[in-house]
Coordinates of N, CA and C and ligand atoms in Angstrom, one line a residue:
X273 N 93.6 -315.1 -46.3 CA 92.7 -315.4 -47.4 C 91.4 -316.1 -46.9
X274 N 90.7 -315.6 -47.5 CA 89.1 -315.9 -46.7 C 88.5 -317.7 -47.4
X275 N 88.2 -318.6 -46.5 CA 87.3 -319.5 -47.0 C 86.3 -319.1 -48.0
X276 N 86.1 -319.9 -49.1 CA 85.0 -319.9 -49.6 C 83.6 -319.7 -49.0
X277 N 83.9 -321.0 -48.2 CA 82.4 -321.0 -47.9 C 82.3 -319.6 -46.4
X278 N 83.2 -319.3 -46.1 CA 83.3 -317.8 -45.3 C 82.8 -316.9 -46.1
X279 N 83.6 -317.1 -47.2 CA 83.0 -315.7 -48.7 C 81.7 -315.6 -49.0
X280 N 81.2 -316.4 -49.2 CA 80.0 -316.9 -49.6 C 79.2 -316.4 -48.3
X281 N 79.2 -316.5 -47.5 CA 78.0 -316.3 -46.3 C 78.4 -315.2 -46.0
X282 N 79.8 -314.4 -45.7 CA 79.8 -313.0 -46.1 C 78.5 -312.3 -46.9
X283 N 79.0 -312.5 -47.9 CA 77.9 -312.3 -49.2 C 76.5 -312.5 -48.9
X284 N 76.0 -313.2 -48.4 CA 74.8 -313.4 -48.3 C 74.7 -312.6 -47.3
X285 N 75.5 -311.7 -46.2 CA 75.1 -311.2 -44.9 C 75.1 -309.6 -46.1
X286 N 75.9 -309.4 -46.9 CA 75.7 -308.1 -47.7 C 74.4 -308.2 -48.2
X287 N 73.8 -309.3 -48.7 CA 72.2 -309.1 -49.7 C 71.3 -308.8 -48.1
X288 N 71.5 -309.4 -46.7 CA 70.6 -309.3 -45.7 C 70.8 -307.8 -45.3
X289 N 71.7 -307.3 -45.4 CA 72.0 -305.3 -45.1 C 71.3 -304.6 -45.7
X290 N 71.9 -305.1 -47.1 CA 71.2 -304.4 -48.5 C 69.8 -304.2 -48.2
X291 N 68.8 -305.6 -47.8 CA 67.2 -305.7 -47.7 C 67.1 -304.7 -46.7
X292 N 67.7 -304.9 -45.7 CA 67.4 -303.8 -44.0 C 67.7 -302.4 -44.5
X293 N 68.7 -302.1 -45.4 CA 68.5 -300.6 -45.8 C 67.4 -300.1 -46.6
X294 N 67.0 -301.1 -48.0 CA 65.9 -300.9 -48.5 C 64.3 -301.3 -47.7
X295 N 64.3 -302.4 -46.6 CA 63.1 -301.7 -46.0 C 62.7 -300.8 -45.3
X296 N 63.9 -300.2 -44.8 CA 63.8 -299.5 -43.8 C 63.7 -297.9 -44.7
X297 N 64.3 -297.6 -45.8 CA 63.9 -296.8 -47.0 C 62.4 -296.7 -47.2
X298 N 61.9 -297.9 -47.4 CA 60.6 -298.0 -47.8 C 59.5 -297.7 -46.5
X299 N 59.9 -297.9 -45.4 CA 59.1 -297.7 -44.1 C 59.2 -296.3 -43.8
X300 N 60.3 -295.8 -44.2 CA 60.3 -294.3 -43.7 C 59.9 -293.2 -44.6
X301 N 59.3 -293.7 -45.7 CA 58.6 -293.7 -46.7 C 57.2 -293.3 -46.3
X302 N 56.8 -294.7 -46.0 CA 55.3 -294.3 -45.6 C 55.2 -293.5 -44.1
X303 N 56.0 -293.3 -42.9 CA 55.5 -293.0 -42.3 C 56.2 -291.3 -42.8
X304 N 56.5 -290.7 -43.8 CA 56.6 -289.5 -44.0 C 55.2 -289.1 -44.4
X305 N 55.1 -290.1 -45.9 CA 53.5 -290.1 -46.3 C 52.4 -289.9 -45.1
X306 N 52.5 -290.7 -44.1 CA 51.4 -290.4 -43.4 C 51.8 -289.2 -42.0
X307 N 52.7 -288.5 -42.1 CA 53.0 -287.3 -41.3 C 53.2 -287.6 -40.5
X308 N 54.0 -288.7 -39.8 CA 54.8 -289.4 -38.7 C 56.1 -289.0 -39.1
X309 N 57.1 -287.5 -38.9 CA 57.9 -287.1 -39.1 C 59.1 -287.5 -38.4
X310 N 58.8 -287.7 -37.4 CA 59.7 -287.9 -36.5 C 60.7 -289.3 -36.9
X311 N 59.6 -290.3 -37.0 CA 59.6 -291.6 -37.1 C 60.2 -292.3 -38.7
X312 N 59.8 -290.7 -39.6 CA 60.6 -291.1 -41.2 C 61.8 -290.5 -40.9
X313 N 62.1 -290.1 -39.8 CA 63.8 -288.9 -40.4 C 64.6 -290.6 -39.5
X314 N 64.4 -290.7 -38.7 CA 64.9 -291.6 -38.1 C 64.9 -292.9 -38.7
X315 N 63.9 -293.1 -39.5 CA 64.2 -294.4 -40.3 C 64.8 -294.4 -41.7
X316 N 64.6 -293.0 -42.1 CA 65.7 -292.6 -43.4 C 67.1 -292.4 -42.7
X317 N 67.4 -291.9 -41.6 CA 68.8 -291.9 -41.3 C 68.7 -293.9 -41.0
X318 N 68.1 -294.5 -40.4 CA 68.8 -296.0 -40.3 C 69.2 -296.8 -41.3
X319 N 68.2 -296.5 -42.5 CA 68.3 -297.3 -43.7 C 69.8 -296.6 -44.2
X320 N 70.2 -295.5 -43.9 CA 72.0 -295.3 -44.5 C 72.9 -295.8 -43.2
X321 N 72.4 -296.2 -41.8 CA 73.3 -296.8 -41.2 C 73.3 -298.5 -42.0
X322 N 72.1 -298.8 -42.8 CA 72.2 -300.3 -43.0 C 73.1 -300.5 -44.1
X323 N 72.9 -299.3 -45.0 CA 74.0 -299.4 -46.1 C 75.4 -299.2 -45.5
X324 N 75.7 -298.7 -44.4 CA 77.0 -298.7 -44.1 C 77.1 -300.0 -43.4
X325 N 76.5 -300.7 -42.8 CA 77.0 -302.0 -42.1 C 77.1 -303.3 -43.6
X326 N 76.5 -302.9 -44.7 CA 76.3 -303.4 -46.0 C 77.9 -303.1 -46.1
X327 N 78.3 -302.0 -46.4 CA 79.9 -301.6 -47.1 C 81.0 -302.2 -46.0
X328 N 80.9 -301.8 -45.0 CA 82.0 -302.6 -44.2 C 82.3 -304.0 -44.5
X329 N 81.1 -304.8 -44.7 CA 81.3 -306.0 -45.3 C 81.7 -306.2 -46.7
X330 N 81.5 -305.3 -47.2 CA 82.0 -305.4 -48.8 C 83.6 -305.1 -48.8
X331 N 83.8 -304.2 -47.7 CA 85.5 -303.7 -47.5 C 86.4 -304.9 -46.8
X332 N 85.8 -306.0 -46.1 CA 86.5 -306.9 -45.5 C 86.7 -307.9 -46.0
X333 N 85.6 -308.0 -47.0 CA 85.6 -309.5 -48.1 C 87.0 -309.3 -48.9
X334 N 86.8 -307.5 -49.8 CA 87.6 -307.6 -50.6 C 89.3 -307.6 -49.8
X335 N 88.8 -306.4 -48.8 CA 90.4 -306.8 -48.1 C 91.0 -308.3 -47.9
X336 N 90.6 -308.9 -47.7 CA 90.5 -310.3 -47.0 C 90.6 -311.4 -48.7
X337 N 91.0 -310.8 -49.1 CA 91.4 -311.5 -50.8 C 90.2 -312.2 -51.5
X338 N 89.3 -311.9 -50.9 CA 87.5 -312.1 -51.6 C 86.9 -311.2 -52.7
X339 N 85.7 -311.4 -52.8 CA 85.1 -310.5 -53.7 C 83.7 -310.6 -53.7
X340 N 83.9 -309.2 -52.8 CA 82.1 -308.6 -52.9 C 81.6 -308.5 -53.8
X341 N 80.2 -309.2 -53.7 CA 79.2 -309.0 -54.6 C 78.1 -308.0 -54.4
X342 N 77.6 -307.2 -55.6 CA 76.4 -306.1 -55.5 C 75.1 -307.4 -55.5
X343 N 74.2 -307.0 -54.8 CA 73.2 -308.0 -54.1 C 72.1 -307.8 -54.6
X344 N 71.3 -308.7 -55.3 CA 69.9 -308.6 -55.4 C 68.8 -308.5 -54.5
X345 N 68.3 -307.1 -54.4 CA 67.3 -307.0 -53.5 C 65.9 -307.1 -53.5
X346 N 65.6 -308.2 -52.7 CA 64.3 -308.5 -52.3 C 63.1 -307.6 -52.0
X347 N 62.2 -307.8 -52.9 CA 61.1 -306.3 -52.4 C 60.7 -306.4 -51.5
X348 N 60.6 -305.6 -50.6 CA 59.8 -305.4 -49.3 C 58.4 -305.2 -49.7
X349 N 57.1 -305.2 -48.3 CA 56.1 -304.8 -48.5 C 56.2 -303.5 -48.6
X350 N 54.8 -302.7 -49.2 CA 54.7 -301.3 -49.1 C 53.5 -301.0 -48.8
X351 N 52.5 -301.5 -48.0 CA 51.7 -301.3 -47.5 C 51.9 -301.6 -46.0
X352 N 51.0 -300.2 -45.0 CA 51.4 -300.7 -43.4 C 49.7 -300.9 -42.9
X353 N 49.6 -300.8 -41.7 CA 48.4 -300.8 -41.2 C 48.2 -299.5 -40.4
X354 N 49.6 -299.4 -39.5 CA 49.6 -298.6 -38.5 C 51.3 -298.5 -38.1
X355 N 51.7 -297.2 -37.4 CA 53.4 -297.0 -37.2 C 53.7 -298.6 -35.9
X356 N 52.1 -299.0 -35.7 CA 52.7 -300.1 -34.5 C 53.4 -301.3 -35.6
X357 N 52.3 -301.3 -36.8 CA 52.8 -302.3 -37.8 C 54.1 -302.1 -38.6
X358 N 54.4 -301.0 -38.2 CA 55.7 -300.9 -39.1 C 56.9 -300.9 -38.3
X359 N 56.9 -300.8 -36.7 CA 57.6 -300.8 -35.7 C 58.1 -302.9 -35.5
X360 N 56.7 -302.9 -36.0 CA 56.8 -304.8 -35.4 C 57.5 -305.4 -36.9
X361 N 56.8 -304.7 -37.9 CA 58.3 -305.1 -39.3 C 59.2 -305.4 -38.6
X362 N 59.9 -303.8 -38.2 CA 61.3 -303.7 -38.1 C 61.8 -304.8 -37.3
X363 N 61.1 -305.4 -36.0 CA 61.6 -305.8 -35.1 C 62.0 -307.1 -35.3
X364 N 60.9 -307.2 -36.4 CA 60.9 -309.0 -36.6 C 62.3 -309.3 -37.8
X365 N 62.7 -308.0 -38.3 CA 63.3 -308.0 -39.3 C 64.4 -308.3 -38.7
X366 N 64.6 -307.2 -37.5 CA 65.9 -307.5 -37.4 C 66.4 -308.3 -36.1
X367 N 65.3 -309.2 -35.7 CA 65.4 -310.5 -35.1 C 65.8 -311.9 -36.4
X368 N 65.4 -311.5 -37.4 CA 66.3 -312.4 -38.7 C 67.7 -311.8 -38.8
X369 N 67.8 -310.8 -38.7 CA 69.1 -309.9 -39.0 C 70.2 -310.7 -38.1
X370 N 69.7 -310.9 -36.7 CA 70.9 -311.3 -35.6 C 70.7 -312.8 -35.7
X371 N 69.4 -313.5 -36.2 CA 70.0 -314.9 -36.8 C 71.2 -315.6 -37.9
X372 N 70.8 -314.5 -39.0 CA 72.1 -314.8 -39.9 C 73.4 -314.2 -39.3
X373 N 73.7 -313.4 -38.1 CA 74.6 -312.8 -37.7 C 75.5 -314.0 -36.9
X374 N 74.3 -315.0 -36.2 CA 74.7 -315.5 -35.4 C 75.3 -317.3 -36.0
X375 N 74.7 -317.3 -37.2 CA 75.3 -318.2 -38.3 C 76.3 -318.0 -38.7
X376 N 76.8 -316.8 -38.9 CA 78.1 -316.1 -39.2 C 79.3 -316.8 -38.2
X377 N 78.8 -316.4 -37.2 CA 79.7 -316.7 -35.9 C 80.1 -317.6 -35.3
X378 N 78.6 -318.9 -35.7 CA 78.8 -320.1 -35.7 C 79.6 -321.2 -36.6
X379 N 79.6 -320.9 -38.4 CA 80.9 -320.6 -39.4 C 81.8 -320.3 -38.9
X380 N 82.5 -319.2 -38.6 CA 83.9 -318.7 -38.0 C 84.1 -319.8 -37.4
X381 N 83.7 -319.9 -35.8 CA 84.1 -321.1 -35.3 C 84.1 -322.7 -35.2
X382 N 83.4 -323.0 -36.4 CA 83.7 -324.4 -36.9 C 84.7 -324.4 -38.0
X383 N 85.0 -323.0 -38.9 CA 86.1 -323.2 -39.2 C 87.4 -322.5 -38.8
X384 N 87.7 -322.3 -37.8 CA 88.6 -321.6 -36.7 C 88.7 -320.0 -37.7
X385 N 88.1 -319.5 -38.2 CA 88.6 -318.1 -38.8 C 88.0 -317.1 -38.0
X386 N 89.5 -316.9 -37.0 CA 89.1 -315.9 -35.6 C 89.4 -314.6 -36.5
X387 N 89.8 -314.2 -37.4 CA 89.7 -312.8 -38.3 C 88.4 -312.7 -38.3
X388 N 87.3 -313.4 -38.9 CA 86.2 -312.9 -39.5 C 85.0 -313.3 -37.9
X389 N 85.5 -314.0 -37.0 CA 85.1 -313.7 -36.3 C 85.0 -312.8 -35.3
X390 N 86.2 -312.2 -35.2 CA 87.1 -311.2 -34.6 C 86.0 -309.6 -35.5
X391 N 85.9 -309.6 -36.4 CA 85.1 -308.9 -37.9 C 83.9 -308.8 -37.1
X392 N 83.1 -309.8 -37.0 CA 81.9 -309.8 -36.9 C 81.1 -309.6 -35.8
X393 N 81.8 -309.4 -34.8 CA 81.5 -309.4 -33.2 C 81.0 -307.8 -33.3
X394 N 81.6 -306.8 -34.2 CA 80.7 -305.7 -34.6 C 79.4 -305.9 -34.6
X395 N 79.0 -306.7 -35.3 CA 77.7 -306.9 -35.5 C 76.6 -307.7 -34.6
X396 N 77.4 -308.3 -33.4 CA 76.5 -309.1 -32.6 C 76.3 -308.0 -31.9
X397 N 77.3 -307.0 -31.3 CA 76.9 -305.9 -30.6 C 76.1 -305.2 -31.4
X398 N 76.0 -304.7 -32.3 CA 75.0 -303.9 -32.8 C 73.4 -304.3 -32.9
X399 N 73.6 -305.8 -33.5 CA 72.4 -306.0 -33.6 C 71.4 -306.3 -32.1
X400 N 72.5 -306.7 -31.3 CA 71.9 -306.9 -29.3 C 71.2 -305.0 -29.3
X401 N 72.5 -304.3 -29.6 CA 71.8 -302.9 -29.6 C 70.3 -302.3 -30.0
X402 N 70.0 -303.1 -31.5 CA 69.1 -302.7 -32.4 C 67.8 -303.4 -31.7
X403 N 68.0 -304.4 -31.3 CA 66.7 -305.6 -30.8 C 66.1 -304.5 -29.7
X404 N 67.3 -304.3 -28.7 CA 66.8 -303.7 -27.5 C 66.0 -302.2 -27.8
X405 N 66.6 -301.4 -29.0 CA 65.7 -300.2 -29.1 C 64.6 -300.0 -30.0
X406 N 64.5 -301.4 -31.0 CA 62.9 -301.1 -31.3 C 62.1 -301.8 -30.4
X407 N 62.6 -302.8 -29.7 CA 61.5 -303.6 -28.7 C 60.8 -302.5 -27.9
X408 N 62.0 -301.7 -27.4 CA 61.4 -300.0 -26.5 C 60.4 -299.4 -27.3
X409 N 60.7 -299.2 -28.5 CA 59.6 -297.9 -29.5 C 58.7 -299.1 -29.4
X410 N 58.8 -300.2 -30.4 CA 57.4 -301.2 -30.4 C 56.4 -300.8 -29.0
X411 N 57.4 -301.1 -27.9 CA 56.0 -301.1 -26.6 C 55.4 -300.3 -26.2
X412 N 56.4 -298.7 -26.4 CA 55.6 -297.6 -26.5 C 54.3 -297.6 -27.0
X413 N 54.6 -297.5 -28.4 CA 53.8 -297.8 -29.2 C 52.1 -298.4 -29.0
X414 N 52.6 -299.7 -28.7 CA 51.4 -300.5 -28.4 C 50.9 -300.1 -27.3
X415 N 51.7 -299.7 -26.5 CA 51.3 -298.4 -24.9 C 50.0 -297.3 -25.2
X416 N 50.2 -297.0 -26.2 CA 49.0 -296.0 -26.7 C 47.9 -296.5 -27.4
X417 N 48.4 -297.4 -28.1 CA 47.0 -297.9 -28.9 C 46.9 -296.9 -30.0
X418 N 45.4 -296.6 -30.3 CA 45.5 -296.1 -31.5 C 45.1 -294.7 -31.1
X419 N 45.6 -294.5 -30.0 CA 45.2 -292.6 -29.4 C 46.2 -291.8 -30.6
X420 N 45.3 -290.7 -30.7 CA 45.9 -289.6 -31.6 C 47.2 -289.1 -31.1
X421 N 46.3 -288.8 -30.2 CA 48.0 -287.2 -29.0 C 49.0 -288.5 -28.7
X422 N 49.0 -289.7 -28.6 CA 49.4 -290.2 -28.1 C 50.6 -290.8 -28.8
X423 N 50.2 -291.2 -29.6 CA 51.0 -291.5 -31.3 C 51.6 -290.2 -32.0
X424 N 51.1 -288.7 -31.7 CA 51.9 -288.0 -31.8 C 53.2 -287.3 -31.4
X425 N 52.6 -288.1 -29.3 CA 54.0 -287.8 -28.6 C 54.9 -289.1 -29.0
X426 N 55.1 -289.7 -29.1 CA 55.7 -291.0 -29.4 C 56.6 -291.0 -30.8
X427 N 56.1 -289.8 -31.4 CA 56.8 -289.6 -33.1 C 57.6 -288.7 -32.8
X428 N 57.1 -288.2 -32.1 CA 58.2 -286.6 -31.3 C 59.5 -287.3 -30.5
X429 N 58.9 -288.7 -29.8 CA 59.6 -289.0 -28.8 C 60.7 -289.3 -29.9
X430 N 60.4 -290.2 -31.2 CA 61.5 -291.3 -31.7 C 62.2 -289.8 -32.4
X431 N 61.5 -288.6 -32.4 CA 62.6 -287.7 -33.1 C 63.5 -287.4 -32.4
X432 N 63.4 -287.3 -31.3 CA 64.6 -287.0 -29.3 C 65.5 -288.0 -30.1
X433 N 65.5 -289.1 -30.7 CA 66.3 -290.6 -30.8 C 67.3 -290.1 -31.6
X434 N 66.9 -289.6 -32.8 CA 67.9 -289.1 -34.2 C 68.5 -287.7 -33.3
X435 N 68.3 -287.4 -32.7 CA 69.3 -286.0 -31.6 C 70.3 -286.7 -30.8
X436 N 69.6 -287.7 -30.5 CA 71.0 -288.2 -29.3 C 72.3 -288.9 -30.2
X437 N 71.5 -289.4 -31.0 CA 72.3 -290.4 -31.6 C 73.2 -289.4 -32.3
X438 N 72.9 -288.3 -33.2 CA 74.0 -287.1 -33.5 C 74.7 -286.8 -32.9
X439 N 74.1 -286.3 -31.6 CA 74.9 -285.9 -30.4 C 75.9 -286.8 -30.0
X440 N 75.9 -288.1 -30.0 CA 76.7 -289.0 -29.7 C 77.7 -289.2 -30.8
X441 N 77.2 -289.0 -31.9 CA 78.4 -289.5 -33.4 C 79.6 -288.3 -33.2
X442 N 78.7 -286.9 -32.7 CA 79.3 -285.9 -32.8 C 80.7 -285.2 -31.7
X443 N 80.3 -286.9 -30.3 CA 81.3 -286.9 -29.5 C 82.0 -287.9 -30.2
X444 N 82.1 -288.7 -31.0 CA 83.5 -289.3 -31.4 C 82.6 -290.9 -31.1
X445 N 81.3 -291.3 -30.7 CA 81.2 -293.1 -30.1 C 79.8 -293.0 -31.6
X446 N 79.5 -294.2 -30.7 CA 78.2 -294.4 -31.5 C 77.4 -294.9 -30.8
X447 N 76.2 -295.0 -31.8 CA 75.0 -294.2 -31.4 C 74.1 -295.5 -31.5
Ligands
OFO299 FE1 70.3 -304.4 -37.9 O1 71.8 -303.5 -38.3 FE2 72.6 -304.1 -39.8 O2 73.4 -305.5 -39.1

């Protein structure tokens, strides 16, 4: 049976997924709008990896004798500058993403609930994963500046990203 105050911060880590799927919806948004193809298929496929890291938490709460709540989501911006600006969003975003993660963690073990700690260690690896691969695109990125050809190999490159990562779901790991 899950703590309250476990429940509760659960819950708030579903409204912080919920936000990372809907900005990352909205980011891949504009970079379709502005013909950065590569860079929208890759961030429309993330924003449904965010709703699934969203639902696993909704499936543990309720497993775990709790009760998931549907989350009110926060608007994102909808204006960018540049794919560097929408790269450093993401980054910053989801350098908040691995703080509430790591509050989570810090919860579990002041209140010994090695289950939901045991639960959540999914997520510290993921989000270590997430930091390290937009920090890579971010620097690319900023590597070019505002060169045309340059920003268009780099949209090409992040399309290579959504290939491997298939390729990998498609051996059985992840991606
Ligand atoms: Fe940043 O991936 Fe969800 O947790």
């Amino acid at each position: 049976m899950l703590k309250k105050n476990i429940e509760a911060a659960l819950n708030e880590q579903i409204a912080t997924e919920a936000h990372a799927s809907f900005l990352y919806l909205g980011l891949a948004s504009w970079c379709d709008m502005k013909s950065f193809d590569g860079a929208a298929g890759f961030l429309y496929k993330h924003s449904e990896e965010e709703r699934m890291h969203m639902l696993k938490l909704f499936h543990y709460i309720n497993d775990s004798g709790g009760y998931a709540k549907s989350p009110e989501i926060k608007k994102s911006k909808t204006e960018y500058k540049s794919l560097a600006d929408v790269f450093k969003t993401i980054y910053e975003s989801e350098i908040k993403v691995t703080q509430s993660v790591m509050e989570l963690v810090d919860l579990c073990n002041r209140e010994k609930d090695f289950s939901t700690l045991n639960f959540i260690q999914w997520y510290v690896a993921e989000q270590h994963e997430e930091e390290v691969l937009f920090k890579s695109i971010l620097d690319k990125i900023e590597l070019v500046g505002d060169d045309g050809k340059g920003l268009f190999m780099i949209d090409q490159y992040i399309e290579t990203l959504n290939a491997k990562k298939a390729a990998a779901e498609a051996a059985g790991g992840e991606a």
